[in-house]
Each structure stands twice: as structure tokens, then as C-alpha cells.
mmCIF file of C-alpha atoms in Angstrom:
data_model
loop_
_atom_site.group_PDB
_atom_site.id
_atom_site.type_symbol
_atom_site.label_atom_id
_atom_site.label_comp_id
_atom_site.label_asym_id
_atom_site.label_seq_id
_atom_site.Cartn_x
_atom_site.Cartn_y
_atom_site.Cartn_z
ATOM 1 C CA MET A 1 22.554 146.442 148.833
ATOM 2 C CA ASP A 2 19.310 146.495 146.849
ATOM 3 C CA LEU A 3 17.203 149.615 146.394
ATOM 4 C CA TYR A 4 13.750 149.249 144.855
ATOM 5 C CA LEU A 5 12.368 152.533 143.490
ATOM 6 C CA ILE A 6 8.612 152.476 142.934
ATOM 7 C CA ILE A 7 8.232 154.663 139.850
ATOM 8 C CA PHE A 8 5.389 157.125 139.332
ATOM 9 C CA THR A 9 5.435 158.916 135.988
ATOM 10 C CA SER A 10 2.813 160.445 133.715
ATOM 11 C CA GLY A 11 2.036 158.780 130.400
ATOM 12 C CA ASN A 12 3.119 155.246 129.546
ATOM 13 C CA TYR A 13 5.825 153.672 131.733
ATOM 14 C CA ARG A 14 9.040 152.709 129.961
ATOM 15 C CA LYS A 15 11.932 151.710 132.233
ATOM 16 C CA GLU A 16 14.649 152.737 129.745
ATOM 17 C CA GLN A 17 13.107 156.166 129.243
ATOM 18 C CA VAL A 18 12.777 156.732 132.979
ATOM 19 C CA TYR A 19 16.395 155.705 133.508
ATOM 20 C CA GLU A 20 17.678 158.053 130.784
ATOM 21 C CA SER A 21 15.597 160.968 132.061
ATOM 22 C CA HIS A 22 17.040 160.674 135.590
ATOM 23 C CA LYS A 23 20.390 159.096 134.732
ATOM 24 C CA ASP A 24 22.586 161.421 136.790
ATOM 25 C CA LEU A 25 20.800 160.520 140.032
ATOM 26 C CA PHE A 26 20.482 156.824 139.212
ATOM 27 C CA VAL A 27 24.171 156.460 138.310
ATOM 28 C CA ALA A 28 25.115 158.124 141.606
ATOM 29 C CA LEU A 29 22.839 155.754 143.521
ATOM 30 C CA GLU A 30 24.317 152.772 141.678
ATOM 31 C CA ASN A 31 27.673 153.549 143.290
ATOM 32 C CA HIS A 32 26.096 152.283 146.527
ATOM 33 C CA PHE A 33 23.083 150.144 145.599
ATOM 34 C CA THR A 34 21.886 147.591 143.101
ATOM 35 C CA LEU A 35 19.064 149.665 141.644
ATOM 36 C CA HIS A 36 15.682 148.219 140.666
ATOM 37 C CA LEU A 37 13.147 150.444 138.866
ATOM 38 C CA ILE A 38 9.652 149.076 139.438
ATOM 39 C CA ASN A 39 6.422 150.400 137.939
ATOM 40 C CA TYR A 40 4.019 151.162 140.798
ATOM 41 C CA LYS A 41 1.540 148.717 139.245
ATOM 42 C CA ASP A 42 4.094 145.930 139.836
ATOM 43 C CA ALA A 43 4.992 146.905 143.390
ATOM 44 C CA ASP A 44 3.673 143.591 144.704
ATOM 45 C CA THR A 45 6.568 141.831 142.932
ATOM 46 C CA ILE A 46 9.122 143.474 145.238
ATOM 47 C CA PRO A 47 10.459 140.899 147.746
ATOM 48 C CA SER A 48 9.129 141.378 151.249
ATOM 49 C CA ASN A 49 11.368 143.258 153.709
ATOM 50 C CA SER A 50 13.269 144.835 150.812
ATOM 51 C CA TYR A 51 14.484 148.416 150.969
ATOM 52 C CA LYS A 52 12.132 150.498 148.838
ATOM 53 C CA MET A 53 10.757 154.013 148.414
ATOM 54 C CA ALA A 54 8.611 156.017 146.015
ATOM 55 C CA PHE A 55 10.307 157.841 143.157
ATOM 56 C CA ILE A 56 8.286 160.735 141.752
ATOM 57 C CA ALA A 57 9.542 160.931 138.177
ATOM 58 C CA SER A 58 7.233 163.642 136.828
ATOM 59 C CA GLY A 59 4.262 165.862 137.520
ATOM 60 C CA GLN A 60 0.616 164.868 137.122
ATOM 61 C CA VAL A 61 1.017 161.680 139.183
ATOM 62 C CA GLU A 62 -0.549 162.920 142.412
ATOM 63 C CA ASP A 63 -3.743 160.916 142.001
ATOM 64 C CA LYS A 64 -1.789 157.727 141.237
ATOM 65 C CA VAL A 65 0.312 158.107 144.381
ATOM 66 C CA ILE A 66 -2.516 158.806 146.806
ATOM 67 C CA SER A 67 -4.462 155.873 145.342
ATOM 68 C CA ASN A 68 -1.515 153.599 146.095
ATOM 69 C CA PHE A 69 0.127 155.154 149.168
ATOM 70 C CA SER A 70 -0.532 151.987 151.190
ATOM 71 C CA ILE A 71 2.242 150.191 149.282
ATOM 72 C CA PHE A 72 4.905 152.482 150.771
ATOM 73 C CA PRO A 73 6.841 151.762 153.966
ATOM 74 C CA TYR A 74 5.816 154.072 156.800
ATOM 75 C CA PRO A 75 6.797 156.838 157.475
ATOM 76 C CA ILE A 76 6.473 157.640 153.779
ATOM 77 C CA THR A 77 9.531 158.876 151.886
ATOM 78 C CA LEU A 78 9.288 160.487 148.448
ATOM 79 C CA LEU A 79 12.446 160.720 146.328
ATOM 80 C CA THR A 80 12.507 163.284 143.514
ATOM 81 C CA ASP A 81 15.207 165.067 141.526
ATOM 82 C CA GLY A 82 12.810 167.847 140.491
ATOM 83 C CA LEU A 83 12.874 167.096 136.775
ATOM 84 C CA ASN A 84 9.640 167.205 134.762
ATOM 85 C CA ASN A 85 7.721 169.005 137.536
ATOM 86 C CA SER A 86 8.350 166.104 139.900
ATOM 87 C CA LEU A 87 9.143 168.286 142.921
ATOM 88 C CA ALA A 88 5.855 170.149 142.610
ATOM 89 C CA ALA A 89 4.030 166.819 142.476
ATOM 90 C CA ALA A 90 5.938 165.515 145.518
ATOM 91 C CA MET A 91 5.022 168.615 147.519
ATOM 92 C CA GLU A 92 1.341 168.249 146.641
ATOM 93 C CA ILE A 93 1.436 164.572 147.629
ATOM 94 C CA ALA A 94 3.247 165.349 150.896
ATOM 95 C CA ALA A 95 0.635 167.965 151.791
ATOM 96 C CA TRP A 96 -2.155 165.422 151.273
ATOM 97 C CA ILE A 97 -0.373 162.787 153.365
ATOM 98 C CA ARG A 98 0.169 165.257 156.228
ATOM 99 C CA SER A 99 -3.495 166.282 156.047
ATOM 100 C CA LYS A 100 -4.259 162.672 156.995
ATOM 101 C CA ASP A 101 -2.048 163.060 160.087
ATOM 102 C CA MET A 102 0.672 160.818 158.648
ATOM 103 C CA LYS A 103 4.406 161.444 158.478
ATOM 104 C CA VAL A 104 6.152 162.034 155.160
ATOM 105 C CA GLN A 105 9.481 163.421 154.009
ATOM 106 C CA ILE A 106 10.778 164.506 150.608
ATOM 107 C CA ILE A 107 14.360 163.690 149.624
ATOM 108 C CA HIS A 108 15.445 166.335 147.130
ATOM 109 C CA GLY A 109 18.418 168.583 146.417
ATOM 110 C CA ARG A 110 21.817 168.306 144.765
ATOM 111 C CA ILE A 111 22.543 164.777 143.623
ATOM 112 C CA GLN A 112 25.205 164.064 146.247
ATOM 113 C CA GLU A 113 22.929 165.468 148.942
ATOM 114 C CA MET A 114 20.130 163.155 147.811
ATOM 115 C CA VAL A 115 22.462 160.147 147.755
ATOM 116 C CA SER A 116 23.677 161.027 151.238
ATOM 117 C CA GLN A 117 20.092 161.242 152.502
ATOM 118 C CA VAL A 118 19.186 157.916 150.910
ATOM 119 C CA LEU A 119 22.227 156.266 152.507
ATOM 120 C CA GLN A 120 21.258 157.643 155.906
ATOM 121 C CA HIS A 121 17.674 156.506 155.365
ATOM 122 C CA HIS A 122 18.976 153.041 154.469
ATOM 123 C CA GLN A 123 21.180 152.975 157.577
ATOM 124 C CA ALA A 124 18.075 153.503 159.717
ATOM 125 C CA PHE A 125 16.213 150.834 157.734
ATOM 126 C CA GLN A 126 19.001 148.319 158.365
ATOM 127 C CA ALA A 127 19.148 149.151 162.060
ATOM 128 C CA ARG A 128 15.423 148.563 162.440
ATOM 129 C CA HIS A 129 15.731 145.128 160.833
ATOM 130 C CA TYR A 130 18.790 144.355 162.952
ATOM 131 C CA LEU A 131 16.750 144.902 166.131
ATOM 132 C CA LYS A 132 13.950 142.521 165.181
ATOM 133 C CA GLY A 133 14.197 139.318 167.152
ATOM 134 C CA LYS A 134 16.923 140.565 169.494
ATOM 135 C CA ARG A 135 16.796 139.267 173.083
ATOM 136 C CA ILE A 136 17.651 141.529 176.022
ATOM 137 C CA GLY A 137 18.476 139.759 179.271
ATOM 138 C CA VAL A 138 17.371 141.394 182.525
ATOM 139 C CA VAL A 139 19.453 139.718 185.219
ATOM 140 C CA GLY A 140 17.824 140.395 188.566
ATOM 141 C CA THR A 141 15.594 143.434 188.884
ATOM 142 C CA PRO A 142 16.157 147.143 188.195
ATOM 143 C CA SER A 143 17.813 148.974 191.075
ATOM 144 C CA SER A 144 15.321 150.483 193.504
ATOM 145 C CA TRP A 145 16.501 154.032 192.791
ATOM 146 C CA LEU A 146 15.716 153.748 189.071
ATOM 147 C CA VAL A 147 12.087 154.832 189.351
ATOM 148 C CA ALA A 148 11.787 156.131 185.760
ATOM 149 C CA CYS A 149 13.401 153.369 183.693
ATOM 150 C CA HIS A 150 10.450 150.964 183.415
ATOM 151 C CA VAL A 151 9.618 149.452 180.021
ATOM 152 C CA ASP A 152 6.376 147.817 178.957
ATOM 153 C CA TYR A 153 7.714 144.550 177.529
ATOM 154 C CA LEU A 154 4.713 143.992 175.246
ATOM 155 C CA LEU A 155 4.769 147.483 173.741
ATOM 156 C CA ALA A 156 8.549 147.327 173.311
ATOM 157 C CA SER A 157 8.107 144.088 171.400
ATOM 158 C CA LYS A 158 5.377 145.577 169.194
ATOM 159 C CA ARG A 159 7.348 148.735 168.413
ATOM 160 C CA TRP A 160 10.893 147.404 168.091
ATOM 161 C CA GLY A 161 10.619 143.628 167.737
ATOM 162 C CA VAL A 162 12.827 142.998 170.785
ATOM 163 C CA THR A 163 12.157 140.621 173.662
ATOM 164 C CA TYR A 164 13.062 141.366 177.274
ATOM 165 C CA VAL A 165 13.958 138.146 179.092
ATOM 166 C CA ASP A 166 13.798 138.117 182.909
ATOM 167 C CA ILE A 167 16.552 135.961 184.412
ATOM 168 C CA PRO A 168 16.645 135.243 188.169
ATOM 169 C CA ILE A 169 19.821 136.522 189.799
ATOM 170 C CA GLU A 170 20.137 133.125 191.486
ATOM 171 C CA GLU A 171 21.209 131.659 188.146
ATOM 172 C CA VAL A 172 24.240 133.941 188.216
ATOM 173 C CA TYR A 173 25.078 132.956 191.790
ATOM 174 C CA LYS A 174 24.872 129.269 190.890
ATOM 175 C CA LEU A 175 27.196 129.562 187.889
ATOM 176 C CA TYR A 176 29.555 131.878 189.767
ATOM 177 C CA ASN A 177 30.023 129.307 192.510
ATOM 178 C CA GLN A 178 30.822 126.609 189.935
ATOM 179 C CA ILE A 179 33.666 128.590 188.347
ATOM 180 C CA THR A 180 37.106 128.332 189.934
ATOM 181 C CA ASP A 181 39.859 130.925 190.142
ATOM 182 C CA ASP A 182 42.060 128.697 187.992
ATOM 183 C CA GLU A 183 39.541 128.899 185.137
ATOM 184 C CA VAL A 184 39.828 132.676 184.945
ATOM 185 C CA GLY A 185 43.404 133.205 186.121
ATOM 186 C CA VAL A 186 44.901 133.790 182.677
ATOM 187 C CA GLU A 187 42.201 136.279 181.626
ATOM 188 C CA ALA A 188 42.485 138.140 184.924
ATOM 189 C CA SER A 189 46.248 138.345 184.517
ATOM 190 C CA LEU A 190 45.976 139.669 180.960
ATOM 191 C CA PHE A 191 43.393 142.260 182.005
ATOM 192 C CA ALA A 192 45.650 143.441 184.834
ATOM 193 C CA THR A 193 48.720 143.499 182.578
ATOM 194 C CA ARG A 194 46.990 145.752 180.044
ATOM 195 C CA ALA A 195 45.928 148.207 182.771
ATOM 196 C CA GLN A 196 47.855 151.404 183.332
ATOM 197 C CA ALA A 197 47.654 150.780 187.082
ATOM 198 C CA CYS A 198 45.763 148.871 189.750
ATOM 199 C CA GLN A 199 44.684 150.541 192.996
ATOM 200 C CA ASP A 200 42.006 150.337 195.711
ATOM 201 C CA THR A 201 41.532 146.597 195.115
ATOM 202 C CA THR A 202 43.256 143.204 195.267
ATOM 203 C CA PRO A 203 44.099 140.326 192.898
ATOM 204 C CA GLU A 204 41.605 138.153 194.795
ATOM 205 C CA ILE A 205 38.739 140.543 194.041
ATOM 206 C CA LEU A 206 39.799 140.744 190.383
ATOM 207 C CA LEU A 207 39.570 136.948 190.170
ATOM 208 C CA GLN A 208 36.100 137.014 191.748
ATOM 209 C CA GLU A 209 34.855 139.674 189.321
ATOM 210 C CA MET A 210 36.300 137.664 186.427
ATOM 211 C CA ARG A 211 34.370 134.606 187.648
ATOM 212 C CA LEU A 212 31.230 136.761 187.679
ATOM 213 C CA TYR A 213 31.954 137.846 184.103
ATOM 214 C CA LYS A 214 32.269 134.196 183.050
ATOM 215 C CA ALA A 215 28.947 133.384 184.732
ATOM 216 C CA VAL A 216 27.092 136.192 182.973
ATOM 217 C CA LYS A 217 28.716 135.345 179.641
ATOM 218 C CA THR A 218 27.557 131.730 180.053
ATOM 219 C CA ILE A 219 23.989 132.924 180.655
ATOM 220 C CA CYS A 220 24.176 135.112 177.544
ATOM 221 C CA LYS A 221 25.187 132.075 175.510
ATOM 222 C CA GLU A 222 22.644 129.690 177.026
ATOM 223 C CA GLU A 223 19.745 132.172 176.746
ATOM 224 C CA LYS A 224 20.868 133.411 173.300
ATOM 225 C CA LEU A 225 20.984 137.006 174.567
ATOM 226 C CA ASP A 226 21.990 139.878 172.289
ATOM 227 C CA ALA A 227 22.258 142.358 175.188
ATOM 228 C CA VAL A 228 22.122 142.179 178.976
ATOM 229 C CA THR A 229 21.598 144.468 181.960
ATOM 230 C CA LEU A 230 22.749 143.514 185.450
ATOM 231 C CA SER A 231 21.373 144.368 188.871
ATOM 232 C CA GLY A 232 24.557 145.584 190.529
ATOM 233 C CA ALA A 233 22.821 146.189 193.845
ATOM 234 C CA LEU A 234 21.844 142.523 194.189
ATOM 235 C CA LEU A 235 25.334 141.398 193.204
ATOM 236 C CA THR A 236 26.877 143.657 195.826
ATOM 237 C CA GLU A 237 24.433 142.485 198.471
ATOM 238 C CA GLU A 238 25.058 138.772 197.867
ATOM 239 C CA LEU A 239 28.620 138.543 196.518
ATOM 240 C CA GLN A 240 30.173 141.917 197.487
ATOM 241 C CA LEU A 241 30.873 142.328 193.770
ATOM 242 C CA THR A 242 29.524 144.876 191.269
ATOM 243 C CA GLY A 243 29.525 143.441 187.742
ATOM 244 C CA CYS A 244 31.355 146.489 186.365
ATOM 245 C CA LEU A 245 34.148 144.303 184.978
ATOM 246 C CA ALA A 246 31.617 141.904 183.435
ATOM 247 C CA SER A 247 29.810 144.804 181.764
ATOM 248 C CA SER A 248 33.067 146.214 180.389
ATOM 249 C CA LEU A 249 34.267 142.932 178.923
ATOM 250 C CA LEU A 250 30.902 141.966 177.450
ATOM 251 C CA ASN A 251 30.684 145.339 175.705
ATOM 252 C CA ASP A 252 34.195 144.818 174.361
ATOM 253 C CA GLU A 253 33.020 141.500 172.908
ATOM 254 C CA GLY A 254 30.071 143.090 171.113
ATOM 255 C CA ILE A 255 27.347 142.233 173.637
ATOM 256 C CA PRO A 256 25.802 145.515 174.829
ATOM 257 C CA SER A 257 25.804 145.372 178.612
ATOM 258 C CA GLY A 258 24.301 147.901 181.001
ATOM 259 C CA CYS A 259 24.256 148.477 184.727
ATOM 260 C CA GLU A 260 21.666 148.719 187.483
ATOM 261 C CA GLY A 261 18.975 146.931 185.481
ATOM 262 C CA ASP A 262 18.160 150.110 183.522
ATOM 263 C CA LEU A 263 15.723 148.773 180.916
ATOM 264 C CA GLN A 264 15.736 151.938 178.808
ATOM 265 C CA ALA A 265 19.497 152.430 178.817
ATOM 266 C CA ILE A 266 20.188 148.876 177.646
ATOM 267 C CA MET A 267 17.832 149.425 174.694
ATOM 268 C CA THR A 268 19.729 152.636 173.943
ATOM 269 C CA LEU A 269 23.017 150.693 173.911
ATOM 270 C CA LEU A 270 21.503 148.099 171.565
ATOM 271 C CA MET A 271 20.134 150.800 169.239
ATOM 272 C CA ALA A 272 23.522 152.515 169.103
ATOM 273 C CA LYS A 273 25.161 149.244 168.112
ATOM 274 C CA ALA A 274 22.483 148.588 165.477
ATOM 275 C CA LEU A 275 23.069 152.000 163.911
ATOM 276 C CA THR A 276 26.820 152.419 164.199
ATOM 277 C CA GLY A 277 28.304 149.059 165.164
ATOM 278 C CA GLN A 278 29.915 150.826 168.093
ATOM 279 C CA THR A 279 30.278 149.848 171.700
ATOM 280 C CA CYS A 280 29.266 152.738 173.960
ATOM 281 C CA PHE A 281 29.726 154.238 177.411
ATOM 282 C CA MET A 282 26.686 154.357 179.709
ATOM 283 C CA GLY A 283 27.065 157.044 182.364
ATOM 284 C CA ASN A 284 25.454 159.207 185.015
ATOM 285 C CA PRO A 285 25.308 162.972 184.572
ATOM 286 C CA ALA A 286 27.367 163.889 187.640
ATOM 287 C CA PHE A 287 27.643 167.672 187.199
ATOM 288 C CA ILE A 288 26.023 170.228 184.899
ATOM 289 C CA ASP A 289 27.686 173.544 184.036
ATOM 290 C CA THR A 290 25.050 175.718 182.363
ATOM 291 C CA GLN A 291 27.426 178.674 181.960
ATOM 292 C CA ASN A 292 29.873 176.680 179.822
ATOM 293 C CA ASN A 293 27.204 174.264 178.532
ATOM 294 C CA GLU A 294 29.173 171.284 179.833
ATOM 295 C CA LEU A 295 28.260 167.883 181.230
ATOM 296 C CA LEU A 296 30.307 165.561 183.423
ATOM 297 C CA LEU A 297 29.341 162.002 182.537
ATOM 298 C CA ALA A 298 30.593 159.389 184.998
ATOM 299 C CA HIS A 299 30.305 155.665 185.721
ATOM 300 C CA CYS A 300 32.380 152.840 187.186
ATOM 301 C CA SER A 301 32.354 150.731 184.020
ATOM 302 C CA ILE A 302 33.451 151.508 180.487
ATOM 303 C CA PRO A 303 34.389 149.263 177.547
ATOM 304 C CA THR A 304 38.186 149.239 177.551
ATOM 305 C CA SER A 305 38.099 149.292 173.736
ATOM 306 C CA MET A 306 36.868 152.900 173.982
ATOM 307 C CA THR A 307 39.806 153.991 176.114
ATOM 308 C CA ASP A 308 43.394 155.036 175.515
ATOM 309 C CA SER A 309 44.203 153.385 178.839
ATOM 310 C CA TYR A 310 42.439 152.250 181.999
ATOM 311 C CA ILE A 311 43.062 151.927 185.728
ATOM 312 C CA ILE A 312 41.624 149.113 187.815
ATOM 313 C CA ARG A 313 39.875 150.644 190.839
ATOM 314 C CA ASP A 314 37.240 149.669 193.365
ATOM 315 C CA HIS A 315 33.596 150.705 192.890
ATOM 316 C CA PHE A 316 33.036 154.332 193.908
ATOM 317 C CA GLU A 317 29.834 153.949 195.948
ATOM 318 C CA ALA A 318 30.159 150.365 197.123
ATOM 319 C CA ALA A 319 33.881 150.711 197.957
ATOM 320 C CA THR A 320 34.224 147.046 196.945
ATOM 321 C CA GLY A 321 34.526 144.940 193.825
ATOM 322 C CA ILE A 322 36.080 146.330 190.646
ATOM 323 C CA GLY A 323 35.482 149.700 189.053
ATOM 324 C CA ILE A 324 37.217 150.871 185.880
ATOM 325 C CA GLN A 325 38.642 154.336 185.400
ATOM 326 C CA GLY A 326 38.877 154.753 181.657
ATOM 327 C CA ILE A 327 40.934 157.474 179.972
ATOM 328 C CA VAL A 328 39.227 158.422 176.702
ATOM 329 C CA HIS A 329 40.873 160.456 173.945
ATOM 330 C CA PRO A 330 39.402 163.976 173.530
ATOM 331 C CA GLY A 331 37.264 164.413 170.443
ATOM 332 C CA ASP A 332 33.779 164.456 168.947
ATOM 333 C CA VAL A 333 31.129 162.440 170.767
ATOM 334 C CA THR A 334 27.370 161.875 170.645
ATOM 335 C CA ILE A 335 25.069 161.681 173.686
ATOM 336 C CA PHE A 336 21.909 159.590 173.247
ATOM 337 C CA ARG A 337 19.069 158.107 175.280
ATOM 338 C CA CYS A 338 15.901 156.322 174.237
ATOM 339 C CA GLY A 339 13.285 156.518 176.969
ATOM 340 C CA GLY A 340 9.671 156.342 177.952
ATOM 341 C CA GLU A 341 7.731 153.276 179.024
ATOM 342 C CA CYS A 342 7.031 152.477 175.370
ATOM 343 C CA LEU A 343 10.569 153.429 174.237
ATOM 344 C CA ASP A 344 9.083 156.112 172.025
ATOM 345 C CA GLU A 345 11.007 159.213 173.161
ATOM 346 C CA TYR A 346 14.637 160.186 172.774
ATOM 347 C CA PHE A 347 17.300 162.798 173.337
ATOM 348 C CA VAL A 348 20.363 163.211 171.152
ATOM 349 C CA THR A 349 23.093 165.787 170.799
ATOM 350 C CA GLU A 350 26.666 165.937 169.617
ATOM 351 C CA GLY A 351 29.462 167.442 171.643
ATOM 352 C CA TYR A 352 33.181 167.440 172.299
ATOM 353 C CA LEU A 353 34.955 165.442 174.990
ATOM 354 C CA THR A 354 37.376 167.984 176.432
ATOM 355 C CA GLU A 355 38.847 166.340 179.501
ATOM 356 C CA ASN A 356 39.100 163.229 181.673
ATOM 357 C CA MET A 357 38.461 164.167 185.295
ATOM 358 C CA ASN A 358 39.480 162.505 188.564
ATOM 359 C CA LEU A 359 37.147 163.942 191.198
ATOM 360 C CA LEU A 360 36.748 162.229 194.558
ATOM 361 C CA THR A 361 32.963 162.700 194.505
ATOM 362 C CA ALA A 362 31.972 160.847 191.326
ATOM 363 C CA CYS A 363 32.227 157.419 189.699
ATOM 364 C CA ARG A 364 35.606 156.247 188.427
ATOM 365 C CA THR A 365 35.383 157.103 184.722
ATOM 366 C CA GLN A 366 34.663 160.833 184.462
ATOM 367 C CA LEU A 367 34.283 162.539 181.075
ATOM 368 C CA ARG A 368 33.778 166.271 180.694
ATOM 369 C CA ILE A 369 31.812 167.070 177.535
ATOM 370 C CA LYS A 370 30.866 170.382 175.927
ATOM 371 C CA LEU A 371 27.480 169.922 174.242
ATOM 372 C CA ASP A 372 26.060 171.379 171.030
ATOM 373 C CA LYS A 373 22.515 171.510 172.455
ATOM 374 C CA PRO A 374 21.602 173.350 175.676
ATOM 375 C CA VAL A 375 22.728 171.313 178.663
ATOM 376 C CA SER A 376 19.666 172.609 180.520
ATOM 377 C CA TYR A 377 17.786 169.586 179.110
ATOM 378 C CA PHE A 378 19.308 167.517 181.920
ATOM 379 C CA LEU A 379 17.862 169.884 184.526
ATOM 380 C CA LYS A 380 14.512 170.810 182.976
ATOM 381 C CA ASN A 381 13.298 167.873 180.896
ATOM 382 C CA PRO A 382 15.474 164.741 181.271
ATOM 383 C CA LEU A 383 14.324 161.327 180.074
ATOM 384 C CA GLY A 384 16.088 159.756 183.011
ATOM 385 C CA ASN A 385 19.447 159.289 184.618
ATOM 386 C CA HIS A 386 21.742 157.181 182.442
ATOM 387 C CA HIS A 387 22.743 158.477 179.018
ATOM 388 C CA VAL A 388 24.917 156.777 176.421
ATOM 389 C CA MET A 389 28.036 158.253 174.823
ATOM 390 C CA LEU A 390 29.257 157.220 171.366
ATOM 391 C CA LEU A 391 32.590 158.265 169.895
ATOM 392 C CA GLY A 392 32.184 160.479 166.821
ATOM 393 C CA LYS A 393 29.301 162.410 165.286
ATOM 394 C CA HIS A 394 26.131 160.315 164.937
ATOM 395 C CA ALA A 395 23.259 162.663 165.806
ATOM 396 C CA GLN A 396 21.960 162.884 162.240
ATOM 397 C CA ALA A 397 21.852 159.094 161.837
ATOM 398 C CA ILE A 398 20.133 158.676 165.215
ATOM 399 C CA GLN A 399 17.660 161.434 164.385
ATOM 400 C CA GLU A 400 16.748 159.755 161.084
ATOM 401 C CA PHE A 401 16.364 156.377 162.791
ATOM 402 C CA MET A 402 14.180 157.617 165.631
ATOM 403 C CA GLN A 403 12.001 159.713 163.324
ATOM 404 C CA GLN A 404 11.479 156.762 160.982
ATOM 405 C CA ASN A 405 10.251 154.874 164.027
ATOM 406 C CA ARG A 406 7.829 157.648 165.028
ATOM 407 C CA CYS A 407 9.619 158.641 168.236
ATOM 408 C CA LYS A 408 9.329 162.038 169.903
ATOM 409 C CA LEU A 409 12.401 164.196 170.417
ATOM 410 C CA ARG A 410 12.851 165.454 173.995
ATOM 411 C CA GLU A 411 14.728 168.764 174.336
#
């Protein structure tokens, strides 16, 4: 990994002198990056799309920085170890930048803290570049009950570099009808063998759902899709199937797949993968317990790779097709949603998965989670219905990523 530091220092610039003066920080950074020290006057020699930030090496450079602030990636980040009055200069520069209604942050502190912040900043930088050019397939249309999940395709493309691709549901029907049970028999058998149990459904329906999975996977390949969201309502209406199995298997294979045509949730799944490499669970908040600050997150599809075990069921609401009841190991989790028509708002919190539930009045996979932030968000100011759950603690990385991309935190 390359890190280009744009150096601002008073007096004459000498790379060796700058390196010696700030050696402790630079050596620590070199454990993770190939470090390039570049005089601000030579900033135009830095390769395009490289990872770079301003390094304030001393005081008395404020005028140089504000005369050249346009060379920095936005939002502006100033790195300083505080030596030679550099922190004072960085604070003065930051105040000027904010006075122009622009965002800026200073990375400063103990050396390991600074390195950690730079690594997190770089993680967000990489995720942003990962998203550019990604294609999100919208198979069918969003479900009629999702009245708040609309995305402006043009603005999403401008902000994130992604392309939403509308795909007629009829293309799925056509491919589905061309696939035979024999073509998917082995995969269906393996999926059933790995399951803890199978109830509420039949082998014939499992074969049909596996054919549907193959059809959607073929579309993903032909359309060069990096993520896909399915209109389960249309699939149920035409085929008496749900697509929950297809969504589960595609997620397991590294293709983020969402349900109900939720345009915001599928972007959230893609962002989570870009940041963490993880496959995630997309669920409905089924119950809120404000007294214990707990959330029950439920859905009829979950990547089996996230589970300790799974049970093959029917779909909770449709009472047909395949639904998956996943049993997930208790532990730290992160809840995340990117929302808004322009995909410029978000909610994120960490929590602890305490229990797998089996209520008769909710979708098949049911996860009870104690949140770090007030659960009242879901009742007072929600971004929408579906939220995404990641295993582990990722709120800080998500926060850095969304703030770098000028998104507004919803709480």
C-alpha cells in the first residue's frame, strides 16, 4: 500500500531532514505503507487516484496550506505529530477550512493512535474506490410496501460511482423454465444434507428454489452484476417461490443479494462488503424493547456462512417456497443502514447478539440484539425498514467511511 504525504514545512524543504525530524511516526507508518514524502510544490507528480494526505511538519505554514488546499482529497485530512509547532498550525488551518463551510479533520495523538487512524482512513479510501463502477441489479420492481426505499439512480451514480441496472422479472422466469431439476439436484441435495433439519416444505420445492437461484446467478454473470436485489412478491405471484434461497446462496458466494427490491438496503450490503469483506444479514426490526434497549431482527433469508447451523423452512408470510432459519453464534455485531433518496444518510451502532429466537409471529431467522445506542431510533427517526447486521465491531470504520463521503448520521 502506498501513502503519499504532501509535506508542508517552514524554511527550505529537505526530504532527509523532514524524515529524521518525524522518524518515529514515519517508521511506524512504514510498517503498513510504502511511504512517499512529497514537497507540496511537487504534488502534481503524485499518481492519480493514489492515497494521499497533507502532513503538517512545522508551524508557520498556514499560508502555504490555504494557498494550496485544492490539491487535497476532500474531506480534507491533516496529519501532524505536533513537533515544531505543527499542531498549532494544523488547528489554525482547520479553523480556516471550516470557516469556508468545508469538512476537515486533524489526525494527531500518540503514534500508535495516529497510525490506527490513518489505517482506518485508508480503509474508507479503499472502500470508496471499490464501489466505483459496481453494478447493482434490480430484478423486478421494489415491493409495493417499501414506500421509503427509493433511490435516485443518477445521484447515486454521481455520489458513489455505482450503476443500478433494471432487469425485467420476465428474464428470470425465462431462465427458470429452461433449467431442469436434474441440473440442480446435486446442489439441492448438498444444501439439504448440510441443514440441521428440514420442515414445512418439500424436496420438490427445494429443487424449484434451486432452479430459481441458478437463473438469478446466470443473470448476474450475463449482466456483470456485483450485487442484486430481487422482487420476492413478483416471484411468489408468478412461481409461488420467494428467492430466499437464491439470496442466501448468492451472499455466500460473495455477491451481495437483498430482498423485496429494497434499493437502499442492497447498497448498504454492498458498502459493508466494500469496507469489511463480509457477507451480511438483512433483516426487519420485528420487535423493539426500549426498557432493555433490545432489537429483534428477523428475515426469512440469511447467508448460511454466517450461521452455526440452519433449518430449511417455508417462507413465514407466503407460507410457500423456502425460508431459512439461521442459528447465529452470540457475540458482537454491528447494525448499519445507508438511506435517503440520494444515499446520503446512515445509521450505525454496535451491539451484542444475545439469543436466537423462534417466535411464531416473525420471519424464520430471528436474532435478539442488545444495542449500544438507544433503540428508540427505530421508533422515532428510522431511515426505513430493513437494516443490515455484520458480525463483529465495525461502527468506527463505517463512521469514518460515511463521514469521508459527506453523509449525515441519523440517530
